[in-house]
Coordinates of C-alpha atoms and ligand atoms in Angstrom, one line a residue:
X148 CA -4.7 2.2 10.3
X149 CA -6.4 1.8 7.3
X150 CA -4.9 -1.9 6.8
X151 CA -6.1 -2.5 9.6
X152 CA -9.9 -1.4 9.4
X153 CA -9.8 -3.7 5.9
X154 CA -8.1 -6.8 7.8
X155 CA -11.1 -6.4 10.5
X156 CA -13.7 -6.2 8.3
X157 CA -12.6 -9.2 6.0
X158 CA -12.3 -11.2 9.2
X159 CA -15.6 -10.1 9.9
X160 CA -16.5 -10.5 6.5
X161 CA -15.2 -14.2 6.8
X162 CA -17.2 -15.2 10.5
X163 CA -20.0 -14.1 7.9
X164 CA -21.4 -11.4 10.0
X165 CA -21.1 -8.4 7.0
X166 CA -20.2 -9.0 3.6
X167 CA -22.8 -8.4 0.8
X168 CA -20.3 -9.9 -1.4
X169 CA -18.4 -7.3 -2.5
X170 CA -15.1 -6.5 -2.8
X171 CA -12.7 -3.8 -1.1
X172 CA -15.3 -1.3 0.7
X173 CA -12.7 0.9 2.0
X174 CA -11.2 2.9 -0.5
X175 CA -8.8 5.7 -0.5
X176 CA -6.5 8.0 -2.2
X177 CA -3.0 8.7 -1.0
X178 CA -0.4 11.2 -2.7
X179 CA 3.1 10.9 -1.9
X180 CA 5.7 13.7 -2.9
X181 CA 9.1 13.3 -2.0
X182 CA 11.5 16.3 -2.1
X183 CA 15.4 15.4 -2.0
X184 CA 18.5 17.8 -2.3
X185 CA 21.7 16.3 -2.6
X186 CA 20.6 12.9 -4.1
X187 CA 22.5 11.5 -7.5
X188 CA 20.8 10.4 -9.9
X189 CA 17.6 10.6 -8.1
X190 CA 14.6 13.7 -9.5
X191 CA 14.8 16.4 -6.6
X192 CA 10.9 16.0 -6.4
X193 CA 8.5 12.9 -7.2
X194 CA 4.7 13.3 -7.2
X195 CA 2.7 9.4 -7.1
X196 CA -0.4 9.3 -6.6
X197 CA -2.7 6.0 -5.3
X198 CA -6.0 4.9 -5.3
X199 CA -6.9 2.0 -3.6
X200 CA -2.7 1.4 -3.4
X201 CA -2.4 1.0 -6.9
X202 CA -0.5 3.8 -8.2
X203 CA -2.3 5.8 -11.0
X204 CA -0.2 9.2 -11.2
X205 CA 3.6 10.5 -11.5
X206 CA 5.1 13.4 -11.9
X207 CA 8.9 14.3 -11.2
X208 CA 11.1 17.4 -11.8
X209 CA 13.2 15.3 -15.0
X210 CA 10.1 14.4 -16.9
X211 CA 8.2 17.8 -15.5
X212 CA 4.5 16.3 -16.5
X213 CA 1.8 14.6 -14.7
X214 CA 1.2 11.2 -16.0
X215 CA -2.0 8.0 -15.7
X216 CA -0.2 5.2 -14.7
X217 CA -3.0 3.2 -15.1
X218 CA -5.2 3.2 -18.3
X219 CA -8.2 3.8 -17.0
X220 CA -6.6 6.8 -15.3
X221 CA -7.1 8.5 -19.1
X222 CA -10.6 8.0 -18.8
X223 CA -10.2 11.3 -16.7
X224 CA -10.0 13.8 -19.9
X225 CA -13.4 12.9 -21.2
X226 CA -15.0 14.5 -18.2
X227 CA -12.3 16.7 -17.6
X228 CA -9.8 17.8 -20.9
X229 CA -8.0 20.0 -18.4
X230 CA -7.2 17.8 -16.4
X231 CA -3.3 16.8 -17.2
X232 CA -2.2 20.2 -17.6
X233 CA -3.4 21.7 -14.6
X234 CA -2.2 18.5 -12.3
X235 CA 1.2 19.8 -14.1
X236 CA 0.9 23.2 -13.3
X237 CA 0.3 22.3 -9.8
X238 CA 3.0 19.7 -9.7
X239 CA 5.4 22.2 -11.0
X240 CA 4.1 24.9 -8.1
X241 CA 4.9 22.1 -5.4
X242 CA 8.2 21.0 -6.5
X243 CA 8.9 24.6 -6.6
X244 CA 7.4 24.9 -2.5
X245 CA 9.3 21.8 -1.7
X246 CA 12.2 23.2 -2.7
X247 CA 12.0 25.9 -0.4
X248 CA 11.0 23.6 2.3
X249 CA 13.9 21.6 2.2
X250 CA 15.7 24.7 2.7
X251 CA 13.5 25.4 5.8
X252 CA 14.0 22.1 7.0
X253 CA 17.9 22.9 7.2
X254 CA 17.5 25.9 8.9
X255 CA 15.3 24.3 12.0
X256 CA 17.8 21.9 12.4
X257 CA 21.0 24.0 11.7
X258 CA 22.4 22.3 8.8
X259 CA 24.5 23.6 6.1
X260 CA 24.6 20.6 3.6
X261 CA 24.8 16.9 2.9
X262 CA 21.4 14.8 1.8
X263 CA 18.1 16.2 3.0
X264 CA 14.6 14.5 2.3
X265 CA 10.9 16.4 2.6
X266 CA 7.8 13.8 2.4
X267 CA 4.3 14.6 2.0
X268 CA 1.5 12.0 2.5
X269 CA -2.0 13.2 2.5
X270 CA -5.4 11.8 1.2
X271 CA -8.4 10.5 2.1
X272 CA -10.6 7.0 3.2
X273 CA -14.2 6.8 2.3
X274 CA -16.3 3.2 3.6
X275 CA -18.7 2.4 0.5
X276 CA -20.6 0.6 3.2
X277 CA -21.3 3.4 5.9
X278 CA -19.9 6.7 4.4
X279 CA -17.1 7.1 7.1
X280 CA -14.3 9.3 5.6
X281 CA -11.4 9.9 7.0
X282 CA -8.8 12.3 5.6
X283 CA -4.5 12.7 6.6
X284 CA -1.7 15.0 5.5
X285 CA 1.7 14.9 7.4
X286 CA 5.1 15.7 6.6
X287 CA 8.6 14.3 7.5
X288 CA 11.9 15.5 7.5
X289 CA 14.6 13.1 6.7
X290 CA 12.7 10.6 7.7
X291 CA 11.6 11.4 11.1
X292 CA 7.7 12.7 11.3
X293 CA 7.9 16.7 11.2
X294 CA 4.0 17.5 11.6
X295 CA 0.8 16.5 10.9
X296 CA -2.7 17.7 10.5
X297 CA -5.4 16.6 12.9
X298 CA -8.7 16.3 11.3
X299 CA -10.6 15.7 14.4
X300 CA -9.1 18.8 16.3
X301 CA -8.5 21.0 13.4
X302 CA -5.2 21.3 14.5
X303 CA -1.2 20.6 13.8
X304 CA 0.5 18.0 15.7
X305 CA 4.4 18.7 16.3
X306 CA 6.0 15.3 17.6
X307 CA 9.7 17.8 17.7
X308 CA 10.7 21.0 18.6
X309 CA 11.7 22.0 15.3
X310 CA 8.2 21.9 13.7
X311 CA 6.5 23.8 16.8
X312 CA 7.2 27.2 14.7
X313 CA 5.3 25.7 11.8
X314 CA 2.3 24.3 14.1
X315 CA 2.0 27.4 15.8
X316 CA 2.3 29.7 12.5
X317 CA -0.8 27.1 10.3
X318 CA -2.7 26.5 13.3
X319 CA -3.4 30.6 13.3
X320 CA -4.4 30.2 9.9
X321 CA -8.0 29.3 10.7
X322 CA -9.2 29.7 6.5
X323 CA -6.3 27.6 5.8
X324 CA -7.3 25.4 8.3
X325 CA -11.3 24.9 6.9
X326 CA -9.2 24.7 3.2
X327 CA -8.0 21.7 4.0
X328 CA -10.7 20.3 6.4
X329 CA -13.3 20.5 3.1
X330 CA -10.2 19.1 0.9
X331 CA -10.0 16.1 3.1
X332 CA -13.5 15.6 4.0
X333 CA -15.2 16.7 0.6
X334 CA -13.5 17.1 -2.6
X335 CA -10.9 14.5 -2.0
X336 CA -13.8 12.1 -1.5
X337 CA -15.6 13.3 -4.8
X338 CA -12.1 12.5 -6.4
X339 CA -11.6 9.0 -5.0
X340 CA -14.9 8.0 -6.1
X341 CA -14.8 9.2 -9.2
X342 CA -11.4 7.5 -9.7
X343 CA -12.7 4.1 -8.3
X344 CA -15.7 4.3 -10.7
X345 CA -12.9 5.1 -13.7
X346 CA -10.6 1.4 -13.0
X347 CA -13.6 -0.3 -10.9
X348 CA -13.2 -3.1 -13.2
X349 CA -9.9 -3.3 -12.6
X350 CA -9.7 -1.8 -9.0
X351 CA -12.8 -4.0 -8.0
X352 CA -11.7 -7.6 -9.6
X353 CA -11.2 -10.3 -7.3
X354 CA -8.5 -12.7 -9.2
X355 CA -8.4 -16.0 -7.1
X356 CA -4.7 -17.2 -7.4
X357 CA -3.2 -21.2 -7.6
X358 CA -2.6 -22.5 -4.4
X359 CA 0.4 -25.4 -4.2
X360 CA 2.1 -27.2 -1.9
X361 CA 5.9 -26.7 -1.7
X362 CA 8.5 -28.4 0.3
X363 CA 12.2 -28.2 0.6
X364 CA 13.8 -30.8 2.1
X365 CA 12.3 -34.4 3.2
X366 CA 12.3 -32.9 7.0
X367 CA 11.5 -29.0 5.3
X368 CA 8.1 -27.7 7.2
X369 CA 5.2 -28.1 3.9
X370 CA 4.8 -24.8 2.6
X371 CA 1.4 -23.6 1.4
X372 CA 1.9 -21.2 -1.6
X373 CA -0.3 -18.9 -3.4
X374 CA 0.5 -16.5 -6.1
X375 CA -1.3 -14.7 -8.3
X376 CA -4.6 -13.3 -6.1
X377 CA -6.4 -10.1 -5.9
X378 CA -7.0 -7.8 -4.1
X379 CA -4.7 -8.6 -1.1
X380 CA -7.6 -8.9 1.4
X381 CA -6.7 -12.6 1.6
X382 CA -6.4 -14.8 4.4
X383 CA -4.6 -18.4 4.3
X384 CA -3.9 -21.1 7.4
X385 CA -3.9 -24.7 8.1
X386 CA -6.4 -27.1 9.3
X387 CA -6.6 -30.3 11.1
X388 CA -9.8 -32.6 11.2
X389 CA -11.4 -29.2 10.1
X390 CA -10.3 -27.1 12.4
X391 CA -7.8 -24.0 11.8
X392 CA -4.5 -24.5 13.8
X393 CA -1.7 -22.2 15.1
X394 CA 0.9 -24.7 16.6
X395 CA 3.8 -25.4 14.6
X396 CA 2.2 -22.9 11.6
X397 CA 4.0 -20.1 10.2
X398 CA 2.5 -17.2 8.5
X399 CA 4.2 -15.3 5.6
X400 CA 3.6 -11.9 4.5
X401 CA 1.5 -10.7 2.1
X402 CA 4.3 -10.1 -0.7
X403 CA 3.4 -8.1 -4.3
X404 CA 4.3 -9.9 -7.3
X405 CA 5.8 -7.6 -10.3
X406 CA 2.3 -7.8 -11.9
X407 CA -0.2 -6.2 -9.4
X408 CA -1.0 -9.4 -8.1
X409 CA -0.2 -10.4 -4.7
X410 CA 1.3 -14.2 -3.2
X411 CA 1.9 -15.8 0.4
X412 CA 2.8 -18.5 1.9
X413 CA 2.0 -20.3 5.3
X414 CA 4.4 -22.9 6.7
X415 CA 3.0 -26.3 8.9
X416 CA 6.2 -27.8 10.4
X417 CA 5.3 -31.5 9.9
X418 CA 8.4 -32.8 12.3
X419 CA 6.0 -34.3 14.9
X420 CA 3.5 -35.8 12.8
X421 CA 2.5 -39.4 11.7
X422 CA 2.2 -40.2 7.8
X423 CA -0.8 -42.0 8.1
X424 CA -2.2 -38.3 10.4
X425 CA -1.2 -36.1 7.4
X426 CA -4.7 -36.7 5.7
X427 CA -6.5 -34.7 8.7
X428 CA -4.7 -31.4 7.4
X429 CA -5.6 -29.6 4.9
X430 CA -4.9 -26.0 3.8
X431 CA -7.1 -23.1 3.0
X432 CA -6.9 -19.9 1.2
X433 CA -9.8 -17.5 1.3
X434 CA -10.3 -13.9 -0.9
X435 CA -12.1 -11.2 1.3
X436 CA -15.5 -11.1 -1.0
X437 CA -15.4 -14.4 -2.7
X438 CA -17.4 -17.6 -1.2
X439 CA -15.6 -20.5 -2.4
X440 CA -12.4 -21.2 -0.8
X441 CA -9.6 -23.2 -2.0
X442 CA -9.0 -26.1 -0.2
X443 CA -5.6 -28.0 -0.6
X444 CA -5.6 -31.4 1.3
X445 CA -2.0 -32.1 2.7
X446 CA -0.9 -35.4 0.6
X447 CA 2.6 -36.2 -0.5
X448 CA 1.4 -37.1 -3.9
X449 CA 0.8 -33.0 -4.4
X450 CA 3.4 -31.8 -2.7
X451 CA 6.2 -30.2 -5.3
X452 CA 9.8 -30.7 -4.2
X453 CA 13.0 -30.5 -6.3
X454 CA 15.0 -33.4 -4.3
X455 CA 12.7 -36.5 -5.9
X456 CA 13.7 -37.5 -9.4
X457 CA 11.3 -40.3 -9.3
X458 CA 9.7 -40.2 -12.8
X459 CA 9.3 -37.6 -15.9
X460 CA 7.8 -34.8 -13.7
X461 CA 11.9 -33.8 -13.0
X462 CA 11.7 -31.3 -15.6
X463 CA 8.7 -29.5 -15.1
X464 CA 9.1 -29.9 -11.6
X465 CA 12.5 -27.8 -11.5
X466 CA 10.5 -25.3 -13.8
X467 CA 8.4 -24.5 -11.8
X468 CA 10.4 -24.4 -9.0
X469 CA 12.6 -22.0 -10.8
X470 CA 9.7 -19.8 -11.6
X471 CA 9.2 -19.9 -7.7
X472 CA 12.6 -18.8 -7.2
X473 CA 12.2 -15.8 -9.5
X474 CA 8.7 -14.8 -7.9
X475 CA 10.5 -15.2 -4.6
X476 CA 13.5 -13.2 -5.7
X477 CA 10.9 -10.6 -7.2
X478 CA 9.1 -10.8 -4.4
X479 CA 12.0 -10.0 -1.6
X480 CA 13.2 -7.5 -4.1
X481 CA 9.7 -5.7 -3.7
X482 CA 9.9 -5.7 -0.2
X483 CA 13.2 -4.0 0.5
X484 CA 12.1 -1.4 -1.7
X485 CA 8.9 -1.2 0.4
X486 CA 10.8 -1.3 3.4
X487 CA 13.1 1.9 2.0
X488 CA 10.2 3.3 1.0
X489 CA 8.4 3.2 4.4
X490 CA 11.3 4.1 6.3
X491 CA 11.6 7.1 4.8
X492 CA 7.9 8.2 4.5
X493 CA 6.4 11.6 4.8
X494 CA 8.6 14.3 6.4
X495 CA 8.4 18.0 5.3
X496 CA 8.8 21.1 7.1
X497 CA 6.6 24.2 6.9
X498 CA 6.5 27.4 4.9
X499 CA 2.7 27.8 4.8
X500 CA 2.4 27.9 1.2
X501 CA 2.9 24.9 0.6
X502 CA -0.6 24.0 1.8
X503 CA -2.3 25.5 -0.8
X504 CA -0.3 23.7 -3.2
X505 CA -0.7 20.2 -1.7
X506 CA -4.4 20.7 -1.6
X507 CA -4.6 21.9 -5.0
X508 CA -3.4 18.3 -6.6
X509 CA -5.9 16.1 -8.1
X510 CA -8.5 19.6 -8.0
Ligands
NAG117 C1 20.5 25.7 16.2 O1 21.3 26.8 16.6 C2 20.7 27.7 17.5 C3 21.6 28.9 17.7 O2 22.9 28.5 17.8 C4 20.4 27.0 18.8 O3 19.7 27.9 19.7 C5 19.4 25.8 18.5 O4 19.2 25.1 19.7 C6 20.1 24.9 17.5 N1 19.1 23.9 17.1 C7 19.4 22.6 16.9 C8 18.3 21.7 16.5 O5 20.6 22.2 17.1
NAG118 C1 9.8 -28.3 13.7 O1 9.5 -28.8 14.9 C2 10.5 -29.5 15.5 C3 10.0 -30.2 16.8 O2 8.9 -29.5 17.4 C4 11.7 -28.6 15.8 O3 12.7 -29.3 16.4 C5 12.1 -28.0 14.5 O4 13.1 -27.0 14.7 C6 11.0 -27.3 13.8 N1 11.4 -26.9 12.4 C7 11.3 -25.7 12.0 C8 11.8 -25.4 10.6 O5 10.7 -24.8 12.6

């Protein structure tokens, strides 16, 4: 939902009807806890917390403290010297309410053993450019949704049968219910911006990345590559005689590199093309909040390939395409792991104490 609002407004941002030049204007904060019985090797509850997707705060049940995991995250204490300690203490209270809900999880769905998981996501969404805020917190159960709060209604949604107890019991709780409203609405917000204004230098950069063209194979489609921008707000495609094109173009993900950066790739399948018509393509990479595009024109003097051995470029040539292969390796390795992680997103059960802890966090 909320990748969406951003890719709309960057594409709006791009046809030039918004953008004051800045950067991200959607921000939010998201905390994740994940509850687990039965996993090896694996803390039996995790705490992360995100602003703007970059994580900034852990906590799990081996290390039992809350943790920056960003620098500017330390910036916190000077306003607020508290501030670790009691994000502990409430860390320790939830793993502690997990717990139990794990165990109520089991009971609504009769089980005795084996591996059981209880997910948490809530947070909040506030537009710097018109003050919309949105706010979410649902559960899961072994990876299935469990139940999750309505803002707009002020009311539980139970997608199964086992969670209809749970709605039923928190959607009596009418103070509980405005709790978590102002959370979401209010202090969440004040939180989130006061987090963006700790890392906005880093949170608001805009790193432009190095744009190249790769190419497998003599008869390989040409692959545009950049690595290296942020945030990923980015938008790259091909274009002939000025003009963007879709036939025969194939768009890559946005993939994270291991260094907060972000890289993709788009692919022009070349098959049915004319040498002397490749100099009417060109490729283009834009960064949601930055004018200048980079503009690649297609010519086989640029393209890097590892099957020509033509000259002394062979070495560097291979180096680099080895350090593409690691980015790429990295890069794949970061998306299963993103994968696993959203397959199994927030599922938790009920218990109605729990609330209070969840909403206590970054308070
Ligand atoms: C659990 O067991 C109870 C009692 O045997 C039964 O009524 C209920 O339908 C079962 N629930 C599930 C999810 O299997
Ligand atoms: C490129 O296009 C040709 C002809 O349109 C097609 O036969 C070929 O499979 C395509 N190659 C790739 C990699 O998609």
């Amino acid at each position: 939902m909320s990748e969406f609002s951003m890719k709309t407004l960057m594409f709006l941002a791009l046809l030039g009807i918004s953008l004051q030049g800045a950067a991200a204007v959607k921000h939010s904060l998201k905390y994740f806890y994940t509850a687990s019985s039965g996993v090896p090797n694996f803390p039996e509850f995790v705490s992360v917390g995100l602003v703007d997707d970059v994580q900034m705060f852990h906590y799990d049940s081996n290390t039992r403290r809350a943790e920056p995991k960003q620098d500017w995250m330390s910036r916190v204490t000077a306003d607020d010297p508290q501030y670790w300690e009691r994000e502990t203490e409430v860390s320790v209270r939830a793993q502690r309410t997990f717990k139990t809900n794990i165990e109520t999880g089991k009971q609504r769905f009769n089980q005795t053993g084996g591996v059981h998981i209880v997910q948490l996501m809530y947070g909040c969404e506030w537009d710097d450019d018109t003050g919309e805020v949105n706010g979410y917190d649902q559960y899961g159960y072994d990876g299935e949704d469990f139940i999750a709060f309505d803002l707009k209604t002020g009311t539980y949604i139970a997608p199964v049968p086992q969670a209809v107890i749970t709605k039923h019991k928190w959607d009596n709780d009418r103070a509980q219910i405005a709790q978590t409203k102002n959370y979401l609405t209010q202090e969440c917000i004040d939180w989130l911006k006061k987090y963006v204004d700790y890392g906005r230098s880093s949170l608001l950069r805009t790193d432009l990345p190095s744009v190249s063209l790769l190419q497998k194979t003599p008869s390989s489609p040409v692959s545009c590559h950049a690595t290296g921008f942020y945030p990923d707000s980015a938008l790259m495609f091909w274009r002939k005689d000025g003009e963007e094109i879709h036939e025969d173009v194939d768009h890559g993900e946005i993939l994270p590199n291991h260094d907060g950066s972000f890289q993709m790739s788009v692919d022009l399948n070349l098959s049915s093309v004319t040498p002397e018509d490749w100099r009417r393509y060109d490729c283009v990479f834009q960064l949601s909040g930055v004018k200048n595009n980079i503009v690649i024109k297609l010519d086989k003097a640029v393209i890097r390939t590892n099957w020509e051995k033509s000259s002394d470029m062979t070495v560097p040539i291979t180096a680099a395409a080895v350090v593409l292969v690691l980015i790429f390796i990295t890069a794949v390795g970061l998306m299963a792991y993103k994968k696993k992680k959203a397959k199994c997103p927030p599922s938790p059960p009920d218990d109605g104490s729990e609330l209070s802890e969840k909403l206590n966090p970054e308070t």
